[in-house]
PDB file of C-alpha atoms in Angstrom:
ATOM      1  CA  UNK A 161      -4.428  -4.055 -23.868  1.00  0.00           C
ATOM      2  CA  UNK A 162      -6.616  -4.413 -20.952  1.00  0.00           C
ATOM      3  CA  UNK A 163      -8.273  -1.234 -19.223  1.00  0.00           C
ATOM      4  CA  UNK A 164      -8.912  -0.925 -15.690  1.00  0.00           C
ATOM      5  CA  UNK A 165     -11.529   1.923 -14.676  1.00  0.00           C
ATOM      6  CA  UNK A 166     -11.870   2.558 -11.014  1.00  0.00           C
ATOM      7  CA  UNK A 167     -15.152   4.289  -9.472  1.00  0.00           C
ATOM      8  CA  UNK A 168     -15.013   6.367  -7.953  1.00  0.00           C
ATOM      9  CA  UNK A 169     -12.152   8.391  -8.716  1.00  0.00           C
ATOM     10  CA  UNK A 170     -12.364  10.307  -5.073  1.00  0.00           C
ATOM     11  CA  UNK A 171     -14.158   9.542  -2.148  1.00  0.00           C
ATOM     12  CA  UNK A 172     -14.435  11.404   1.281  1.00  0.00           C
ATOM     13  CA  UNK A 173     -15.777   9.493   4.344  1.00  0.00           C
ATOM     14  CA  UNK A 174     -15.405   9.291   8.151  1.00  0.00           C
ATOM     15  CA  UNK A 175     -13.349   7.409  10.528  1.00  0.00           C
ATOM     16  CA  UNK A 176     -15.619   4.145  11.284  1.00  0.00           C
ATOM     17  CA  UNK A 177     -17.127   4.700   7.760  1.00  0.00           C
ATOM     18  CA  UNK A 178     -17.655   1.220   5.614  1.00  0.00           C
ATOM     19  CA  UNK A 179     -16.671   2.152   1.893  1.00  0.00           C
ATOM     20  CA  UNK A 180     -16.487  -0.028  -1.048  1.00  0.00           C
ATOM     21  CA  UNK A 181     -14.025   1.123  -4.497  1.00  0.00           C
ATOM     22  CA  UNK A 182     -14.719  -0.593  -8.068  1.00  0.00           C
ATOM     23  CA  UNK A 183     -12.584  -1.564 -10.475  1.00  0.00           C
ATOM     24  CA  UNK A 184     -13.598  -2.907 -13.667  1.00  0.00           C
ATOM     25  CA  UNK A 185     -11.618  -4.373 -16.760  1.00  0.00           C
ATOM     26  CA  UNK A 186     -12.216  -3.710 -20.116  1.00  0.00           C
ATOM     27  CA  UNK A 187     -11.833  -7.839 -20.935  1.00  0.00           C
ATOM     28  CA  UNK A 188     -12.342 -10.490 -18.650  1.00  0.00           C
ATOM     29  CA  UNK A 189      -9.844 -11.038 -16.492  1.00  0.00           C
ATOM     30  CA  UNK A 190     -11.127 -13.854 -13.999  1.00  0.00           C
ATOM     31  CA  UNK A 191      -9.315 -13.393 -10.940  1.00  0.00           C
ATOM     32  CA  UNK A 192      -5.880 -11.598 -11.806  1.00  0.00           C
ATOM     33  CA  UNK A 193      -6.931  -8.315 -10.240  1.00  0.00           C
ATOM     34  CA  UNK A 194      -4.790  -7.249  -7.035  1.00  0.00           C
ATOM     35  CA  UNK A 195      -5.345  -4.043  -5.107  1.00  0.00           C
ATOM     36  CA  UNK A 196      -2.544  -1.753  -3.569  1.00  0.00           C
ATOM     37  CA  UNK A 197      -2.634   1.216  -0.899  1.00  0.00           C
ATOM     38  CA  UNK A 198      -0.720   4.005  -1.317  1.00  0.00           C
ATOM     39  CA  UNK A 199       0.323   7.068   1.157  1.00  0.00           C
ATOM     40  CA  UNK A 200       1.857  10.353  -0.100  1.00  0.00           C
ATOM     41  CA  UNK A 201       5.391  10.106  -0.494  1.00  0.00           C
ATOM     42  CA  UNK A 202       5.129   6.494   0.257  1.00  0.00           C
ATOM     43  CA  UNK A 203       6.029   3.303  -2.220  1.00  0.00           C
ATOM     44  CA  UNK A 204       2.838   0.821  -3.000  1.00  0.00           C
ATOM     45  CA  UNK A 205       1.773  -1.361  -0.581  1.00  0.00           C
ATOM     46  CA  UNK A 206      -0.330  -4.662  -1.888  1.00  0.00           C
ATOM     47  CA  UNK A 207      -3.056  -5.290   0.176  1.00  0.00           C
ATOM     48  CA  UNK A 208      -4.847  -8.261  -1.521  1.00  0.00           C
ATOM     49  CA  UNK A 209      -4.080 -10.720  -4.675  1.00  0.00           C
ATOM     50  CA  UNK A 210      -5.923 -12.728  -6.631  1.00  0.00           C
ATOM     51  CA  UNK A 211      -9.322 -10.300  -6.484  1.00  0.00           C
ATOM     52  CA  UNK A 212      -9.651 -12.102  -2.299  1.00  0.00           C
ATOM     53  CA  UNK A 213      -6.753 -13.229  -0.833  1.00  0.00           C
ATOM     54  CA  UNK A 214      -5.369 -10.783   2.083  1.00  0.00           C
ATOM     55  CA  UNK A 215      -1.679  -9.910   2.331  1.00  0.00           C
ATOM     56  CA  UNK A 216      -0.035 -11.325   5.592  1.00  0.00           C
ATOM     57  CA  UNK A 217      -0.118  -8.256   7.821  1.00  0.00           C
ATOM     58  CA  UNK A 218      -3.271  -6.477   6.351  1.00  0.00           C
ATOM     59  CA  UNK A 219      -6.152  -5.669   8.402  1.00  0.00           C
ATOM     60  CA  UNK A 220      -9.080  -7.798   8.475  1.00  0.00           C
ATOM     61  CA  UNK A 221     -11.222  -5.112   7.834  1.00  0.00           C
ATOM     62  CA  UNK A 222      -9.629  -4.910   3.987  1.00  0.00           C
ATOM     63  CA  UNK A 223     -11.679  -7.175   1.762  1.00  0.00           C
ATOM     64  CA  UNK A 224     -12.031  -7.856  -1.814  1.00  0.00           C
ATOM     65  CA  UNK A 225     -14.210  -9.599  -4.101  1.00  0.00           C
ATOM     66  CA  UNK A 226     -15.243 -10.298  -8.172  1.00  0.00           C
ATOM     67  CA  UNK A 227     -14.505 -12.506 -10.901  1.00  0.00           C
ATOM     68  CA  UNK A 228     -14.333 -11.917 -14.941  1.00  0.00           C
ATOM     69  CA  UNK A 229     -14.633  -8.211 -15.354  1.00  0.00           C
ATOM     70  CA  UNK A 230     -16.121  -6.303 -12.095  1.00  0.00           C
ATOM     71  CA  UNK A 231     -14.268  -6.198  -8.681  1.00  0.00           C
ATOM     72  CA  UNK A 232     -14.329  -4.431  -5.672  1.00  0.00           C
ATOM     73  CA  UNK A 233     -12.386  -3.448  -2.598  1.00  0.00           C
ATOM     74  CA  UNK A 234     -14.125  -3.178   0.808  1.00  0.00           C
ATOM     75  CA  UNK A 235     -13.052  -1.244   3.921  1.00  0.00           C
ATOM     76  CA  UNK A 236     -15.377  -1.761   7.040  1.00  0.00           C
ATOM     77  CA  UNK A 237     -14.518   0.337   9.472  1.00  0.00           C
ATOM     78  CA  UNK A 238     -12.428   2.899   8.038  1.00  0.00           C
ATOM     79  CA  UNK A 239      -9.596   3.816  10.291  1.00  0.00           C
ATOM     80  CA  UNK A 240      -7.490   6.979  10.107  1.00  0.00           C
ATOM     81  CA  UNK A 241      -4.629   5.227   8.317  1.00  0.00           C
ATOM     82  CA  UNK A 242      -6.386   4.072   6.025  1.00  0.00           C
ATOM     83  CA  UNK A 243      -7.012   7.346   4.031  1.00  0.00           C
ATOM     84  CA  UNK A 244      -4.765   6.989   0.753  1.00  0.00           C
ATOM     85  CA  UNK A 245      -4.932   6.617  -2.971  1.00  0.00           C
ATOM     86  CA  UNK A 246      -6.240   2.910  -3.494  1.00  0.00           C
ATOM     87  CA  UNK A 247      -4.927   1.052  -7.162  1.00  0.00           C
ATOM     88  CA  UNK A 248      -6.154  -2.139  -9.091  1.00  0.00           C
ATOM     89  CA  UNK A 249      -3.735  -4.239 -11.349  1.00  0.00           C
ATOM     90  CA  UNK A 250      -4.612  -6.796 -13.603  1.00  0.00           C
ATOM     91  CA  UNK A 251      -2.120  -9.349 -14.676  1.00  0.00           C
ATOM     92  CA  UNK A 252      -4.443 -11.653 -17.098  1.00  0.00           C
ATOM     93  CA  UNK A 253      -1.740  -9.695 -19.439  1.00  0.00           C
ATOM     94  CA  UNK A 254       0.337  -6.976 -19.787  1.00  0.00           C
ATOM     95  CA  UNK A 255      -0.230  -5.718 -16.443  1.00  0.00           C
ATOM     96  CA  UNK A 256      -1.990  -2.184 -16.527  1.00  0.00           C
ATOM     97  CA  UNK A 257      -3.436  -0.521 -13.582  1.00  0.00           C
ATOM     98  CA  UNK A 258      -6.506   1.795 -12.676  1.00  0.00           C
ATOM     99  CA  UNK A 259      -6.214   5.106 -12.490  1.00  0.00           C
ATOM    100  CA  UNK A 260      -6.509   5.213  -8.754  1.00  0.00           C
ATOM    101  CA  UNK A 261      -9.204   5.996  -5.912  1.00  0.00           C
ATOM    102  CA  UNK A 262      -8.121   8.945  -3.407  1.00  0.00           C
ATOM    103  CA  UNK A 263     -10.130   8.422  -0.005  1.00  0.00           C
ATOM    104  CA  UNK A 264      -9.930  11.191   1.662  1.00  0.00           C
ATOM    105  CA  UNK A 265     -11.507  12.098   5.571  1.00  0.00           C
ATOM    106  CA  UNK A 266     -14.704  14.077   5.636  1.00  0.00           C
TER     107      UNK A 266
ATOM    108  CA  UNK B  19      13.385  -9.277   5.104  1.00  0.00           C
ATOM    109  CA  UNK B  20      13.108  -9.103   1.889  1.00  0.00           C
ATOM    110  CA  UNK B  21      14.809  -5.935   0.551  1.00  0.00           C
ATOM    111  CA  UNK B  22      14.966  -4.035  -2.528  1.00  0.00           C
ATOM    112  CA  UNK B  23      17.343  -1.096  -2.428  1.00  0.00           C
ATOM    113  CA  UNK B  24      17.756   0.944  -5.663  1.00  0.00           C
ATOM    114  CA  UNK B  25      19.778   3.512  -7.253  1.00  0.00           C
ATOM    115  CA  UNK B  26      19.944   7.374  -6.353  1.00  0.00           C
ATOM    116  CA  UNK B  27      17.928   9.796  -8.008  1.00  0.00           C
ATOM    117  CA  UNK B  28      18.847  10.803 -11.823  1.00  0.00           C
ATOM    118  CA  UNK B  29      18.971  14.456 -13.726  1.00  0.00           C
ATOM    119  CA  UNK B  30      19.161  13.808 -17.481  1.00  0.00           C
ATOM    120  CA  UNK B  31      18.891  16.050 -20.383  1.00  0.00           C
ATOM    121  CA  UNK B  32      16.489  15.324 -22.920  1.00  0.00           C
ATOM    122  CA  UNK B  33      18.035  12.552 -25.196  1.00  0.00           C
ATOM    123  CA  UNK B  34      20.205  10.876 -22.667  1.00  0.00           C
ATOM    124  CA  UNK B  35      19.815   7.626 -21.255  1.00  0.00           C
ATOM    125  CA  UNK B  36      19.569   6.710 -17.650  1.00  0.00           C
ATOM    126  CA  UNK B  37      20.205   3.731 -16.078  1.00  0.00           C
ATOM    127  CA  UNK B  38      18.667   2.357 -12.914  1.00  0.00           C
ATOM    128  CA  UNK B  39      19.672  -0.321 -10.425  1.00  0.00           C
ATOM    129  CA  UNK B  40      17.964  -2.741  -8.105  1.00  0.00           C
ATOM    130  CA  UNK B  41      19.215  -4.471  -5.531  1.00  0.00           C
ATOM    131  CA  UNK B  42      17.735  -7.945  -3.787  1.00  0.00           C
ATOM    132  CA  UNK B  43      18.402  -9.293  -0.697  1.00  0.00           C
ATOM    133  CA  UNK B  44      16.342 -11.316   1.954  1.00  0.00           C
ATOM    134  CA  UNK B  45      15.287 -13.981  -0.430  1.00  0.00           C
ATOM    135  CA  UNK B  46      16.432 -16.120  -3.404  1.00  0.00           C
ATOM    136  CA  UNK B  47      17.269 -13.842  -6.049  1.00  0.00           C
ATOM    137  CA  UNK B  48      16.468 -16.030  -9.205  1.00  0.00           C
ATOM    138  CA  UNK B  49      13.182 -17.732  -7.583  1.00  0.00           C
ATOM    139  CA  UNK B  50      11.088 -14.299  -8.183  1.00  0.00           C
ATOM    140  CA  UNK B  51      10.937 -11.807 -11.248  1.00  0.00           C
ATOM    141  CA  UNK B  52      11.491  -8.179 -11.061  1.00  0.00           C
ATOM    142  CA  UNK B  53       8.535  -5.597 -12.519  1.00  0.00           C
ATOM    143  CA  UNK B  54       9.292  -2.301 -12.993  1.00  0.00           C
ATOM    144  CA  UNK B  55       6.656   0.660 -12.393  1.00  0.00           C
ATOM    145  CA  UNK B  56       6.742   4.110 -13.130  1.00  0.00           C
ATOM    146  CA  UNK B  57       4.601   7.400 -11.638  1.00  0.00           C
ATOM    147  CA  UNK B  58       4.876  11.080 -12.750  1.00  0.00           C
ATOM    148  CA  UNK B  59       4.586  13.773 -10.464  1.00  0.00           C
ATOM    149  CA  UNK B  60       0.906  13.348  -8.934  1.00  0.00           C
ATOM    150  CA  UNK B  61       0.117  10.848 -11.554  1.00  0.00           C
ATOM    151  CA  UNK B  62      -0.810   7.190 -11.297  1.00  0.00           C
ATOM    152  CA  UNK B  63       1.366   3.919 -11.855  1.00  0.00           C
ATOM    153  CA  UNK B  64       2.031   2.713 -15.285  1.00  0.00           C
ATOM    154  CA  UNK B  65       4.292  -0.504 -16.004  1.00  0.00           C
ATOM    155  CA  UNK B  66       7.031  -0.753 -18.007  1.00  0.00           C
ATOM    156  CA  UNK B  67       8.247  -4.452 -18.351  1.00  0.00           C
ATOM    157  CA  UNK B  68       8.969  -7.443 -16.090  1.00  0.00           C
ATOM    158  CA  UNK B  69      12.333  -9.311 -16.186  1.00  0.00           C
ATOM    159  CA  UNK B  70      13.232 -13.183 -14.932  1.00  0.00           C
ATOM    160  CA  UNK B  71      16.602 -13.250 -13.153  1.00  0.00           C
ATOM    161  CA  UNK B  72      16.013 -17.520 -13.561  1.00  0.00           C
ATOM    162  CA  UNK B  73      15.833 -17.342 -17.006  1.00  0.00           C
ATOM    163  CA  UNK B  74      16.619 -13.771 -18.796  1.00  0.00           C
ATOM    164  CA  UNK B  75      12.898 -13.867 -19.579  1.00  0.00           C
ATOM    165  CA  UNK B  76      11.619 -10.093 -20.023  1.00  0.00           C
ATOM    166  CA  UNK B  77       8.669  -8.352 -21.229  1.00  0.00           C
ATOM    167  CA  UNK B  78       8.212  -4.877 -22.177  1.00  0.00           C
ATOM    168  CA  UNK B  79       5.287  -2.356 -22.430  1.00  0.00           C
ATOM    169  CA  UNK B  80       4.528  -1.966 -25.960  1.00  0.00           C
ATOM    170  CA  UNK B  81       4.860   1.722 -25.774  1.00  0.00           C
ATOM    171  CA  UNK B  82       8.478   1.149 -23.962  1.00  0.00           C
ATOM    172  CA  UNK B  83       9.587  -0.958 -27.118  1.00  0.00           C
ATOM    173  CA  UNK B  84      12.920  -0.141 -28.393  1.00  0.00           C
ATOM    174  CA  UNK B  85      14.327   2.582 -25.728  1.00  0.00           C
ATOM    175  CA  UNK B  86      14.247   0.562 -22.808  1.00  0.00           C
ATOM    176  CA  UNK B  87      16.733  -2.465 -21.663  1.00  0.00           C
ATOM    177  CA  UNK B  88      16.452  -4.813 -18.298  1.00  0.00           C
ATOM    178  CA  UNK B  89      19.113  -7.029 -17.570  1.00  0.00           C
ATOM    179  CA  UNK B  90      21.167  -8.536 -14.430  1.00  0.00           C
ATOM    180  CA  UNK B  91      24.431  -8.858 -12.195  1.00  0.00           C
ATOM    181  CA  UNK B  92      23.081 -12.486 -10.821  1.00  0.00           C
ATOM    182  CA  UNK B  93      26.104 -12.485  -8.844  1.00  0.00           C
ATOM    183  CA  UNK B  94      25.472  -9.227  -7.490  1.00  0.00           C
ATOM    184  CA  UNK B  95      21.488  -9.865  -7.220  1.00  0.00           C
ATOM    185  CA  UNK B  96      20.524  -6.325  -8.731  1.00  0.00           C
ATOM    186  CA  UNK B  97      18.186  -5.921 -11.824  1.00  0.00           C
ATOM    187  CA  UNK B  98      19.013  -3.286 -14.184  1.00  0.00           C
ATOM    188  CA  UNK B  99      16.677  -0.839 -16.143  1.00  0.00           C
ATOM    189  CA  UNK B 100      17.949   1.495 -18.717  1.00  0.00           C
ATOM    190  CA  UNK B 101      15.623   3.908 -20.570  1.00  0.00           C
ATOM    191  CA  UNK B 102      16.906   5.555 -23.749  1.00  0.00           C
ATOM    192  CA  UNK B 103      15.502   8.996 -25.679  1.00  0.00           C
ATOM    193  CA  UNK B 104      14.397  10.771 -22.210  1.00  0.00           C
ATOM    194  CA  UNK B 105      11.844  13.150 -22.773  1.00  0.00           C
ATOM    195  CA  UNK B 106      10.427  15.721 -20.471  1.00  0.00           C
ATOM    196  CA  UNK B 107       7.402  13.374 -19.962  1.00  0.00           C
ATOM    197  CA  UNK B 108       9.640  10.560 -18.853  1.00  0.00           C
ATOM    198  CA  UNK B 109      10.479  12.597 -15.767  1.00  0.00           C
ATOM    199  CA  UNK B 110       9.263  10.280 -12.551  1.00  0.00           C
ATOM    200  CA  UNK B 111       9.592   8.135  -9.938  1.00  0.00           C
ATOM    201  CA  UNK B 112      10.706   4.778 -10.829  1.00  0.00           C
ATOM    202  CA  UNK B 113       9.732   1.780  -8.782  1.00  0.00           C
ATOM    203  CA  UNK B 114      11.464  -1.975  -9.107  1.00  0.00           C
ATOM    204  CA  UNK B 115       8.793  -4.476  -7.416  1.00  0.00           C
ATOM    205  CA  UNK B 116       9.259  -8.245  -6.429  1.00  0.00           C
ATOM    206  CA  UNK B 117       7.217 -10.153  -8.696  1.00  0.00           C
ATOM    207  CA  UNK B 118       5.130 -12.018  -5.747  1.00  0.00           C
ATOM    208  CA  UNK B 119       3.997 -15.291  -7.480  1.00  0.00           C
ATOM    209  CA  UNK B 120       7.718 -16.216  -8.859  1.00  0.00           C
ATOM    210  CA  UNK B 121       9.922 -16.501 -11.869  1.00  0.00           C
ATOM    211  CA  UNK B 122       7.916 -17.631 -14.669  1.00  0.00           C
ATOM    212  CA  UNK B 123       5.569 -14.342 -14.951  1.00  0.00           C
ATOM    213  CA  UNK B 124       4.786 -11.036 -14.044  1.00  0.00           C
ATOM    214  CA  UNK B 125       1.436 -11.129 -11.401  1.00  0.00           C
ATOM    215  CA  UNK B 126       1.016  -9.145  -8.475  1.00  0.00           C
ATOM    216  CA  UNK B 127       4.398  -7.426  -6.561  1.00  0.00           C
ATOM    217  CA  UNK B 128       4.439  -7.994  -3.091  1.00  0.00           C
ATOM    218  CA  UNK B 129       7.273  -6.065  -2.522  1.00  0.00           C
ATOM    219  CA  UNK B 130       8.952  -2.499  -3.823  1.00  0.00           C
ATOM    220  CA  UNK B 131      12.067  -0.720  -3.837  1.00  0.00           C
ATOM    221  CA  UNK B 132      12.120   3.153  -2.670  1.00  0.00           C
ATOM    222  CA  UNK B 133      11.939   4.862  -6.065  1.00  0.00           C
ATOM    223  CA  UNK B 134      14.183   6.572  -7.773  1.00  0.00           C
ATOM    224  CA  UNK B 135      13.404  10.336  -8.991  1.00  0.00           C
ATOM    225  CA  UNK B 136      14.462  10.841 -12.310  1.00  0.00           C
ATOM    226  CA  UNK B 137      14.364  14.290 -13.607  1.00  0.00           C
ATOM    227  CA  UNK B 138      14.454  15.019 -17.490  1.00  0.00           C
ATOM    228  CA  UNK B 139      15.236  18.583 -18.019  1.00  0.00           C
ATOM    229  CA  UNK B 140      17.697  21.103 -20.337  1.00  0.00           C
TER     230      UNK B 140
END
């Protein structure tokens, strides 16, 4: 099975804040890495697939990058919605996600 | 839109099995594959299995092996997802997610049902 470890596991920043969560697999997983936001008592939302590609409907200031075993998502510009738990899922198999990122407001 | 609409929430004693549905609208029902995902109280998500209403194709988690079942009502476009031997720990929120690349295999889910709570408890 394939591991996903996401640093950090908490993270408090500011409104207009650029912030950048990592996720990294324990086997190479080229690009099957997707990213999902998540509100309290709300269902998963998917923000990006394929480690790059932006949802229809996401923000432009959502960005994500990496290949093989190290990824990251990038917020520039952080804007009050955007505080939430963040997740990565891999799909090279079994899918498996991170444990989560909780962004919380300074 | 696509839709997913599932079941109500669930109290089960420890032992039971519970049984969860999954309704599809808004789109073809056998072009995309169903995941299901699971998340304890303040926990994070962990998968249990994928299942292809085009071909009956399903996966399971390893750990799921054995206790848990997904099948379909094509005609009704609802996925089903029955978990056997509840324990305490199997007490969560269960999610049913579009699979968003198609039929043929589980990759990223672009879109999720509400959840249903399911509570195991004597």
């Amino acid at each position: 099975d394939i591991q996903l470890t996401q640093s950090p596991s908490s993270l408090s920043a500011s409104v207009g804040d650029r912030v950048t969560i990592t996720c990294r697999a324990s086997h190479t997983i080229t690009t099957y890495l997707h990213w999902y936001q998540q509100k309290p008592g709300n269902v998963p939302k998917l923000l990006i697939s394929e480690a790059s590609s932006l949802q229809s409907g996401v923000p432009p200031r959502f960005s994500g990058s990496g290949s093989g075993t190290e990824f990251t998502l990038t917020i520039s510009g952080l804007q009050p919605e955007d505080f939430a738990v963040y997740y990565c899922q891999q799909s090279f198999s079994t899918p498996s996600f991170g444990q989560g990122t909780k962004l919380e407001i300074k | 839109q696509v839709q997913l609409v599932q079941s109500g929430a669930e109290v089960k004693k420890p032992g039971a099995s519970v049984k969860v549905s999954c309704k599809a609208s808004g789109y073809t029902f056998t072009d995309y594959g169903i995941t299901w995902v699971r998340q304890a109280p303040g926990q994070g998500l962990e998968w249990l299995g994928w299942f292809s209403p085009y071909n009956n194709n399903r996966n399971y988690a390893q750990i799921f092996q054995g206790r848990i079942t997904m099948s379909t009502d094509t005609a009704a476009s609802t996925v089903f997802m029955e978990l056997r031997g509840l324990r305490s720990d199997d007490t969560a929120v269960y999610y049913c997610a579009r699979e968003g690349s198609g039929w043929s295999r589980y990759n990223w889910f672009d879109a999720w049902g509400q959840g249903t709570l399911v509570t195991v408890s004597s």
